[in-house]
Amino acid sequence: MRPVTCKMDFSHSSLFGYIEDLQELTIIERPVRRSLKTPEEIERLTVDEELSDIERAVYLLSSGQDIQGTSVVANLPVLMRQNPAETLRRVLPKIREVLHVAGVEMQLTAAVSFLTVLQEESVSIHTYSHSFLHIILQNLEHRDAGVSNAWLETLLAVIEALPKETVRHEILNPLVSKAQLSQTLQSRLVSCKIMGKVANKFEAHIIKREVLPLVKSLCQDVEYEVRTCMCRQLEHVARGIGTELTKTVVLPELVELARDEGSSVRLAAFETLVNLLDMFDADDRSQTVLPLVKSFCEKSFKADESILVSLSFHLGKLCNGLYGIFTPEQHLRFLEFYKKLSTLGLQQENGHNDNQLHLQTLEQEKKYISVRKNCAYNFPAMIVFVDPKNFHLELYSIFFCLCHDPEVPVRYTMAISFLEVAKLLNSDVYTIHKELVTLLQDESLEVLDALVGHLPEILELMTNGGENSGSESKLLSIPDLIPALTTAEQRAATSLKWRTHEKLLQKYACLPHIISSDQIYYRFLHRMLTIILTNNVLPVQKAAARTLCVYLRYNRKQEQRHEVIQKLIEQLGQGKSYWNRLRFLDTCEFIMELFSKSFFCKYFFLPVLELTHDPVANVRMKLCCLLPKVKSTLKIPTDKHLLQQLELCIRKLLCQEKDKDVLSIVKRTVLELDRMEISVDAEQLEKEKQKNEGRSTNINDKMFEKKRRDSKASSVLAKSINLSFSGSSSGTSAGKEEKKSKLVRSQSFSTQVLHPKYSNIDKCPNKSSATGYTSSVSGMGKTCMLSFCDDSFRTHSAGNSGNAAFPSSSSRNLFNSADQKNNGNKESQSRRMSIKNRKSNS
């Protein structure tokens, strides 16, 4: 369908015309053909698919429509990356031709594309200047101001990268003619901005000889727009020529421009003077700059309000820049001027009643709000100006007014600068406690959001920097802090701005360093749990979960800890809503991040594994993704039983999971778990080793003592029988050792032969087949295979595989059967000895 190019006018005069047209549509059935492309139009828009990118671009620029040509120009950076040589040879000349007659859209697109090519460094700067610079300069004076500014921005960026000689010959030399009065206003404005850019490109002597004459000429231009533009560029010129030339050349021009008849010129001169204060010596500041500034301040209330806005914005920099030359009277005068600006538009004049008040226009009111906002922005600078020690006497009343200003932008700016003010006050920070509470309870969430951004740092300064920092109760330093914090959270929770609520909950994690554990437990901790259970925004729930874990981390009362842990398990982990169970897994992830491994294993390991049986696939899926982190909390041999439970969960998921997505994640998780190494508790391992060695020594001593008693009791037997018995015993012992070595070899073989092929892990179809899960064994770097899915198969395979980390019931049966065989051998030997004795007696 054809795009609609006309703009619909819904003004009162034309609205009924559109209604009549809509009524016609309900009666007359218009042909569908009118909204479709004709065959001729389709033919003109069709391009041969076999053309290369370069050929297609050339074709569309030569015979395509404007929208197709604009698309080619937008795609120029891509073509330059793919084939720079052919693009420069064939495509760029076509673009240069088309731009002569191109519309505004293509011109703006070309300016952006040329800048992108420069930034991406697709070609060398020499090639770029040779191919692109002339096109930029040709379109610089386009009749459309927006297009001209777009090309100017591209040129200024190019000047930064071009060699000095190229800038001098291609740009600076043509400026001599472009800056003449005979040229257009647009041309002279462009020349001003280029002057400011090239001033930093050359040495001072070149600027003095070739640039400064043009600068003076443009500063005295007949058009106030040119004088204003050149005045704003004088700062860049001054930085380029240095202090001496600035004093002798730039400063006189600024003084003259500061007395210009045009208000915009005077404003530009004032702002440039303020920005160049650091380049003037004390004499220039006291004899030249200060009188101009005083005159400016005195006339500001009578002049245009825009000058007042600029003055209020630069007042902090101005006062501190002139601080060293102020007399006490001048210091006081500028401070009073700042105070007057801070309450501009709020005070009733001369005590008149409401009917006699000066009626301010809406535009004036907006400017007054901007002035007070700028005063809030400059407040930290004014603290430095009066010295922080004098804050309470000189500036506290203004601070109070700005924090209680009726306009949100003013209070917002104060909230942003609150941390800087607190830093400057240092030990006197307690003087602004009330204003902190006021801003926390502000009716605007924008103000609250600005304050909360630095809330942890602010509260730390408040509690540690104030005079009450040594008190036992931290709450004494900031009265009403807790009600203000709870009110702020409740207001954020009931609003639609969930990002502010999330940010606030994240920052509230700092409270354990500010207030007592009991206050957190009773006023904030349970609130976090409520948010997790009831809020509908996931980022907010996660922020509350993490902050709750931080509160739990710093809580040292076991009763409170156990209560919270129990609620987390019962209300989240075992909650009726699957959404709560998902949040339980998020909470467990934060616990693993903030707490020790042993803490997680003690309280949350098994509740997490219970979600293996969760009826919702999303919960099982999230659990599987979390299992590698869960396994990383284990230590061997302390958590051997937990490792066994993890093993069982994986086996059940592999063998019983019916959801394809969950099963796919389970398989990937199995491979990740297999590659993980479990931490080893060396101390506990050594203790168990010593314990096992002591138990083995005791058993050997008991066996030796039993054999000694048996040998004494059988001393009456014949020597041959005794020898036969001894031989039989040694044979039995040798049989035991042989069976033990066979068991070790079978384990080794199971590790090598039965190790699964990772690419073929599939779900168990029945009891006769199984999928193996490979786990690290006792932290020793070895792996063993658990090749069974249920009890029947595990019993069947017990003779072929073993589990060194945690013996299963089938492996215990294996050892029991071996002992039974050994006992059977002993009984048969005793029967043979008895038969031999009866024969010898007979």
PDB file of C-alpha atoms in Angstrom, residues 546-733:
ATOM      1  CA  ARG A 546      18.176  -9.695  48.481  1.00  0.00           C
ATOM      2  CA  THR A 547      17.659  -6.973  51.083  1.00  0.00           C
ATOM      3  CA  LEU A 548      15.894  -9.481  53.337  1.00  0.00           C
ATOM      4  CA  CYS A 549      18.915 -11.788  53.059  1.00  0.00           C
ATOM      5  CA  VAL A 550      21.193  -8.897  54.039  1.00  0.00           C
ATOM      6  CA  TYR A 551      19.027  -8.221  57.101  1.00  0.00           C
ATOM      7  CA  LEU A 552      19.150 -11.911  57.992  1.00  0.00           C
ATOM      8  CA  ARG A 553      22.914 -11.919  57.542  1.00  0.00           C
ATOM      9  CA  TYR A 554      23.423  -9.183  60.142  1.00  0.00           C
ATOM     10  CA  ASN A 555      20.842 -10.502  62.606  1.00  0.00           C
ATOM     11  CA  ARG A 556      22.619 -12.163  65.520  1.00  0.00           C
ATOM     12  CA  LYS A 557      19.579 -13.350  67.474  1.00  0.00           C
ATOM     13  CA  GLN A 558      19.086 -17.050  66.835  1.00  0.00           C
ATOM     14  CA  GLU A 559      15.361 -17.021  67.646  1.00  0.00           C
ATOM     15  CA  GLN A 560      14.691 -14.315  65.089  1.00  0.00           C
ATOM     16  CA  ARG A 561      16.919 -16.007  62.557  1.00  0.00           C
ATOM     17  CA  HIS A 562      15.186 -19.359  62.903  1.00  0.00           C
ATOM     18  CA  GLU A 563      11.790 -17.712  62.634  1.00  0.00           C
ATOM     19  CA  VAL A 564      12.693 -15.983  59.368  1.00  0.00           C
ATOM     20  CA  ILE A 565      14.272 -19.130  57.941  1.00  0.00           C
ATOM     21  CA  GLN A 566      11.179 -21.128  58.819  1.00  0.00           C
ATOM     22  CA  LYS A 567       8.933 -18.560  57.137  1.00  0.00           C
ATOM     23  CA  LEU A 568      11.066 -18.553  54.029  1.00  0.00           C
ATOM     24  CA  ILE A 569      10.826 -22.330  53.751  1.00  0.00           C
ATOM     25  CA  GLU A 570       7.125 -22.619  54.605  1.00  0.00           C
ATOM     26  CA  GLN A 571       5.688 -19.543  52.883  1.00  0.00           C
ATOM     27  CA  LEU A 572       7.976 -19.455  49.869  1.00  0.00           C
ATOM     28  CA  GLY A 573       9.580 -22.859  49.362  1.00  0.00           C
ATOM     29  CA  GLN A 574       6.390 -24.737  50.264  1.00  0.00           C
ATOM     30  CA  GLY A 575       3.964 -22.025  49.182  1.00  0.00           C
ATOM     31  CA  LYS A 576       0.808 -22.813  47.257  1.00  0.00           C
ATOM     32  CA  SER A 577       1.683 -20.427  44.430  1.00  0.00           C
ATOM     33  CA  TYR A 578       4.402 -21.586  42.066  1.00  0.00           C
ATOM     34  CA  TRP A 579       5.405 -17.909  41.820  1.00  0.00           C
ATOM     35  CA  ASN A 580       6.375 -17.993  45.499  1.00  0.00           C
ATOM     36  CA  ARG A 581       8.386 -21.164  44.991  1.00  0.00           C
ATOM     37  CA  LEU A 582      10.281 -19.482  42.166  1.00  0.00           C
ATOM     38  CA  ARG A 583      11.060 -16.570  44.469  1.00  0.00           C
ATOM     39  CA  PHE A 584      12.284 -19.073  47.055  1.00  0.00           C
ATOM     40  CA  LEU A 585      14.917 -20.217  44.566  1.00  0.00           C
ATOM     41  CA  ASP A 586      15.904 -16.596  43.938  1.00  0.00           C
ATOM     42  CA  THR A 587      16.220 -16.076  47.676  1.00  0.00           C
ATOM     43  CA  CYS A 588      18.373 -19.191  48.004  1.00  0.00           C
ATOM     44  CA  GLU A 589      20.647 -17.815  45.311  1.00  0.00           C
ATOM     45  CA  PHE A 590      21.122 -14.628  47.332  1.00  0.00           C
ATOM     46  CA  ILE A 591      21.752 -16.710  50.464  1.00  0.00           C
ATOM     47  CA  MET A 592      24.517 -18.609  48.684  1.00  0.00           C
ATOM     48  CA  GLU A 593      26.016 -15.236  47.724  1.00  0.00           C
ATOM     49  CA  LEU A 594      25.849 -13.644  51.166  1.00  0.00           C
ATOM     50  CA  PHE A 595      26.182 -16.527  53.644  1.00  0.00           C
ATOM     51  CA  SER A 596      28.673 -19.287  54.245  1.00  0.00           C
ATOM     52  CA  LYS A 597      28.380 -22.616  52.470  1.00  0.00           C
ATOM     53  CA  SER A 598      27.731 -24.445  55.712  1.00  0.00           C
ATOM     54  CA  PHE A 599      24.805 -22.121  56.536  1.00  0.00           C
ATOM     55  CA  PHE A 600      23.110 -22.856  53.229  1.00  0.00           C
ATOM     56  CA  CYS A 601      23.707 -26.589  53.548  1.00  0.00           C
ATOM     57  CA  LYS A 602      22.338 -26.616  57.084  1.00  0.00           C
ATOM     58  CA  TYR A 603      19.054 -24.808  56.419  1.00  0.00           C
ATOM     59  CA  PHE A 604      18.273 -24.628  52.708  1.00  0.00           C
ATOM     60  CA  PHE A 605      19.975 -27.501  50.856  1.00  0.00           C
ATOM     61  CA  LEU A 606      17.271 -30.104  51.375  1.00  0.00           C
ATOM     62  CA  PRO A 607      14.301 -27.688  50.992  1.00  0.00           C
ATOM     63  CA  VAL A 608      15.737 -26.702  47.623  1.00  0.00           C
ATOM     64  CA  LEU A 609      16.075 -30.320  46.527  1.00  0.00           C
ATOM     65  CA  GLU A 610      12.454 -30.973  47.519  1.00  0.00           C
ATOM     66  CA  LEU A 611      11.400 -28.830  44.574  1.00  0.00           C
ATOM     67  CA  THR A 612      12.563 -31.660  42.324  1.00  0.00           C
ATOM     68  CA  HIS A 613       9.026 -33.026  42.742  1.00  0.00           C
ATOM     69  CA  ASP A 614       7.347 -29.671  42.059  1.00  0.00           C
ATOM     70  CA  PRO A 615       4.306 -30.074  39.779  1.00  0.00           C
ATOM     71  CA  VAL A 616       5.158 -26.917  37.784  1.00  0.00           C
ATOM     72  CA  ALA A 617       7.745 -27.347  35.043  1.00  0.00           C
ATOM     73  CA  ASN A 618       9.057 -23.771  35.380  1.00  0.00           C
ATOM     74  CA  VAL A 619      10.008 -24.423  39.001  1.00  0.00           C
ATOM     75  CA  ARG A 620      11.843 -27.627  38.111  1.00  0.00           C
ATOM     76  CA  MET A 621      13.553 -25.835  35.256  1.00  0.00           C
ATOM     77  CA  LYS A 622      14.778 -23.027  37.492  1.00  0.00           C
ATOM     78  CA  LEU A 623      15.903 -25.589  40.068  1.00  0.00           C
ATOM     79  CA  CYS A 624      17.998 -27.410  37.471  1.00  0.00           C
ATOM     80  CA  CYS A 625      19.702 -24.164  36.470  1.00  0.00           C
ATOM     81  CA  LEU A 626      20.518 -23.553  40.142  1.00  0.00           C
ATOM     82  CA  LEU A 627      21.920 -27.029  40.890  1.00  0.00           C
ATOM     83  CA  PRO A 628      25.557 -26.236  39.947  1.00  0.00           C
ATOM     84  CA  LYS A 629      25.584 -23.411  42.506  1.00  0.00           C
ATOM     85  CA  VAL A 630      23.938 -25.738  45.010  1.00  0.00           C
ATOM     86  CA  LYS A 631      26.619 -28.362  44.473  1.00  0.00           C
ATOM     87  CA  SER A 632      29.371 -25.773  44.901  1.00  0.00           C
ATOM     88  CA  THR A 633      28.293 -25.328  48.542  1.00  0.00           C
ATOM     89  CA  LEU A 634      29.187 -28.930  49.437  1.00  0.00           C
ATOM     90  CA  LYS A 635      32.345 -30.074  51.159  1.00  0.00           C
ATOM     91  CA  ILE A 636      33.666 -33.612  51.317  1.00  0.00           C
ATOM     92  CA  PRO A 637      33.516 -35.605  53.541  1.00  0.00           C
ATOM     93  CA  THR A 638      31.323 -33.383  55.772  1.00  0.00           C
ATOM     94  CA  ASP A 639      28.427 -33.164  53.308  1.00  0.00           C
ATOM     95  CA  LYS A 640      28.664 -36.685  51.914  1.00  0.00           C
ATOM     96  CA  HIS A 641      25.027 -37.407  52.724  1.00  0.00           C
ATOM     97  CA  LEU A 642      23.885 -34.204  50.981  1.00  0.00           C
ATOM     98  CA  LEU A 643      25.862 -35.151  47.918  1.00  0.00           C
ATOM     99  CA  GLN A 644      24.009 -38.450  47.919  1.00  0.00           C
ATOM    100  CA  GLN A 645      20.670 -36.625  48.056  1.00  0.00           C
ATOM    101  CA  LEU A 646      21.724 -34.418  45.159  1.00  0.00           C
ATOM    102  CA  GLU A 647      22.633 -37.586  43.260  1.00  0.00           C
ATOM    103  CA  LEU A 648      19.211 -39.081  43.878  1.00  0.00           C
ATOM    104  CA  CYS A 649      17.463 -35.912  42.683  1.00  0.00           C
ATOM    105  CA  ILE A 650      19.415 -35.893  39.439  1.00  0.00           C
ATOM    106  CA  ARG A 651      18.658 -39.569  38.853  1.00  0.00           C
ATOM    107  CA  LYS A 652      14.949 -39.043  39.442  1.00  0.00           C
ATOM    108  CA  LEU A 653      14.870 -36.064  37.109  1.00  0.00           C
ATOM    109  CA  LEU A 654      16.653 -37.996  34.385  1.00  0.00           C
ATOM    110  CA  CYS A 655      14.442 -41.042  34.702  1.00  0.00           C
ATOM    111  CA  GLN A 656      11.049 -39.539  35.545  1.00  0.00           C
ATOM    112  CA  GLU A 657      10.955 -36.093  33.909  1.00  0.00           C
ATOM    113  CA  LYS A 658       8.321 -35.853  31.178  1.00  0.00           C
ATOM    114  CA  ASP A 659       8.674 -32.209  30.130  1.00  0.00           C
ATOM    115  CA  LYS A 660      11.040 -31.942  27.165  1.00  0.00           C
ATOM    116  CA  ASP A 661      12.361 -28.485  28.041  1.00  0.00           C
ATOM    117  CA  VAL A 662      13.117 -29.477  31.617  1.00  0.00           C
ATOM    118  CA  LEU A 663      14.765 -32.710  30.501  1.00  0.00           C
ATOM    119  CA  SER A 664      16.977 -30.811  28.073  1.00  0.00           C
ATOM    120  CA  ILE A 665      18.159 -28.524  30.875  1.00  0.00           C
ATOM    121  CA  VAL A 666      18.674 -31.524  33.157  1.00  0.00           C
ATOM    122  CA  LYS A 667      21.012 -33.096  30.619  1.00  0.00           C
ATOM    123  CA  ARG A 668      23.052 -29.922  30.272  1.00  0.00           C
ATOM    124  CA  THR A 669      23.150 -29.600  34.046  1.00  0.00           C
ATOM    125  CA  VAL A 670      24.444 -33.183  34.363  1.00  0.00           C
ATOM    126  CA  LEU A 671      27.384 -32.345  32.146  1.00  0.00           C
ATOM    127  CA  GLU A 672      28.129 -29.189  34.101  1.00  0.00           C
ATOM    128  CA  LEU A 673      27.901 -31.039  37.411  1.00  0.00           C
ATOM    129  CA  ASP A 674      30.237 -33.702  36.090  1.00  0.00           C
ATOM    130  CA  ARG A 675      32.912 -31.128  35.315  1.00  0.00           C
ATOM    131  CA  MET A 676      32.680 -29.570  38.777  1.00  0.00           C
ATOM    132  CA  GLU A 677      35.091 -30.428  41.553  1.00  0.00           C
ATOM    133  CA  ILE A 678      33.765 -30.574  45.097  1.00  0.00           C
ATOM    134  CA  SER A 679      35.612 -28.712  47.829  1.00  0.00           C
ATOM    135  CA  VAL A 680      37.525 -30.900  50.258  1.00  0.00           C
ATOM    136  CA  ASP A 681      37.565 -30.212  53.993  1.00  0.00           C
ATOM    137  CA  ALA A 682      41.167 -31.277  54.580  1.00  0.00           C
ATOM    138  CA  GLU A 683      40.923 -31.050  58.348  1.00  0.00           C
ATOM    139  CA  GLN A 684      37.789 -33.183  58.543  1.00  0.00           C
ATOM    140  CA  LEU A 685      39.240 -35.608  56.023  1.00  0.00           C
ATOM    141  CA  GLU A 686      42.358 -36.040  58.136  1.00  0.00           C
ATOM    142  CA  LYS A 687      40.262 -36.639  61.251  1.00  0.00           C
ATOM    143  CA  GLU A 688      38.219 -39.332  59.540  1.00  0.00           C
ATOM    144  CA  LYS A 689      41.378 -40.906  58.170  1.00  0.00           C
ATOM    145  CA  GLN A 690      42.909 -41.082  61.643  1.00  0.00           C
ATOM    146  CA  LYS A 691      39.673 -42.416  63.045  1.00  0.00           C
ATOM    147  CA  ASN A 692      39.504 -45.134  60.404  1.00  0.00           C
ATOM    148  CA  GLU A 693      43.168 -46.051  60.952  1.00  0.00           C
ATOM    149  CA  GLY A 694      42.563 -46.360  64.715  1.00  0.00           C
ATOM    150  CA  ARG A 695      39.507 -48.529  64.124  1.00  0.00           C
ATOM    151  CA  SER A 696      41.490 -50.766  61.752  1.00  0.00           C
ATOM    152  CA  THR A 697      44.317 -51.142  64.311  1.00  0.00           C
ATOM    153  CA  ASN A 698      41.864 -52.150  67.035  1.00  0.00           C
ATOM    154  CA  ILE A 699      40.287 -54.772  64.780  1.00  0.00           C
ATOM    155  CA  ASN A 700      43.681 -56.249  63.864  1.00  0.00           C
ATOM    156  CA  ASP A 701      44.705 -56.404  67.559  1.00  0.00           C
ATOM    157  CA  LYS A 702      41.480 -58.152  68.473  1.00  0.00           C
ATOM    158  CA  MET A 703      41.907 -60.666  65.632  1.00  0.00           C
ATOM    159  CA  PHE A 704      45.485 -61.367  66.704  1.00  0.00           C
ATOM    160  CA  GLU A 705      44.427 -61.901  70.323  1.00  0.00           C
ATOM    161  CA  LYS A 706      41.628 -64.235  69.246  1.00  0.00           C
ATOM    162  CA  LYS A 707      44.020 -66.267  67.089  1.00  0.00           C
ATOM    163  CA  ARG A 708      46.462 -66.516  69.992  1.00  0.00           C
ATOM    164  CA  ARG A 709      43.764 -67.860  72.321  1.00  0.00           C
ATOM    165  CA  ASP A 710      42.537 -70.275  69.650  1.00  0.00           C
ATOM    166  CA  SER A 711      46.076 -71.562  69.123  1.00  0.00           C
ATOM    167  CA  LYS A 712      46.505 -72.241  72.871  1.00  0.00           C
ATOM    168  CA  ALA A 713      43.183 -74.049  73.075  1.00  0.00           C
ATOM    169  CA  SER A 714      44.054 -76.295  70.113  1.00  0.00           C
ATOM    170  CA  SER A 715      47.567 -77.201  71.344  1.00  0.00           C
ATOM    171  CA  VAL A 716      46.280 -80.740  72.153  1.00  0.00           C
ATOM    172  CA  LEU A 717      45.547 -81.379  68.457  1.00  0.00           C
ATOM    173  CA  ALA A 718      47.948 -83.247  66.245  1.00  0.00           C
ATOM    174  CA  LYS A 719      50.728 -81.319  64.537  1.00  0.00           C
ATOM    175  CA  SER A 720      49.519 -82.270  61.067  1.00  0.00           C
ATOM    176  CA  ILE A 721      46.010 -81.083  61.840  1.00  0.00           C
ATOM    177  CA  ASN A 722      47.417 -77.858  63.287  1.00  0.00           C
ATOM    178  CA  LEU A 723      49.491 -77.324  60.184  1.00  0.00           C
ATOM    179  CA  SER A 724      46.513 -78.081  57.991  1.00  0.00           C
ATOM    180  CA  PHE A 725      44.431 -75.566  59.914  1.00  0.00           C
ATOM    181  CA  SER A 726      47.136 -72.910  59.626  1.00  0.00           C
ATOM    182  CA  GLY A 727      47.404 -73.499  55.891  1.00  0.00           C
ATOM    183  CA  SER A 728      43.669 -73.250  55.502  1.00  0.00           C
ATOM    184  CA  SER A 729      43.581 -69.962  57.446  1.00  0.00           C
ATOM    185  CA  SER A 730      46.308 -68.435  55.360  1.00  0.00           C
ATOM    186  CA  GLY A 731      44.485 -69.538  52.279  1.00  0.00           C
ATOM    187  CA  THR A 732      41.326 -67.880  53.490  1.00  0.00           C
ATOM    188  CA  SER A 733      43.194 -64.661  54.254  1.00  0.00           C
TER     189      SER A 733
END
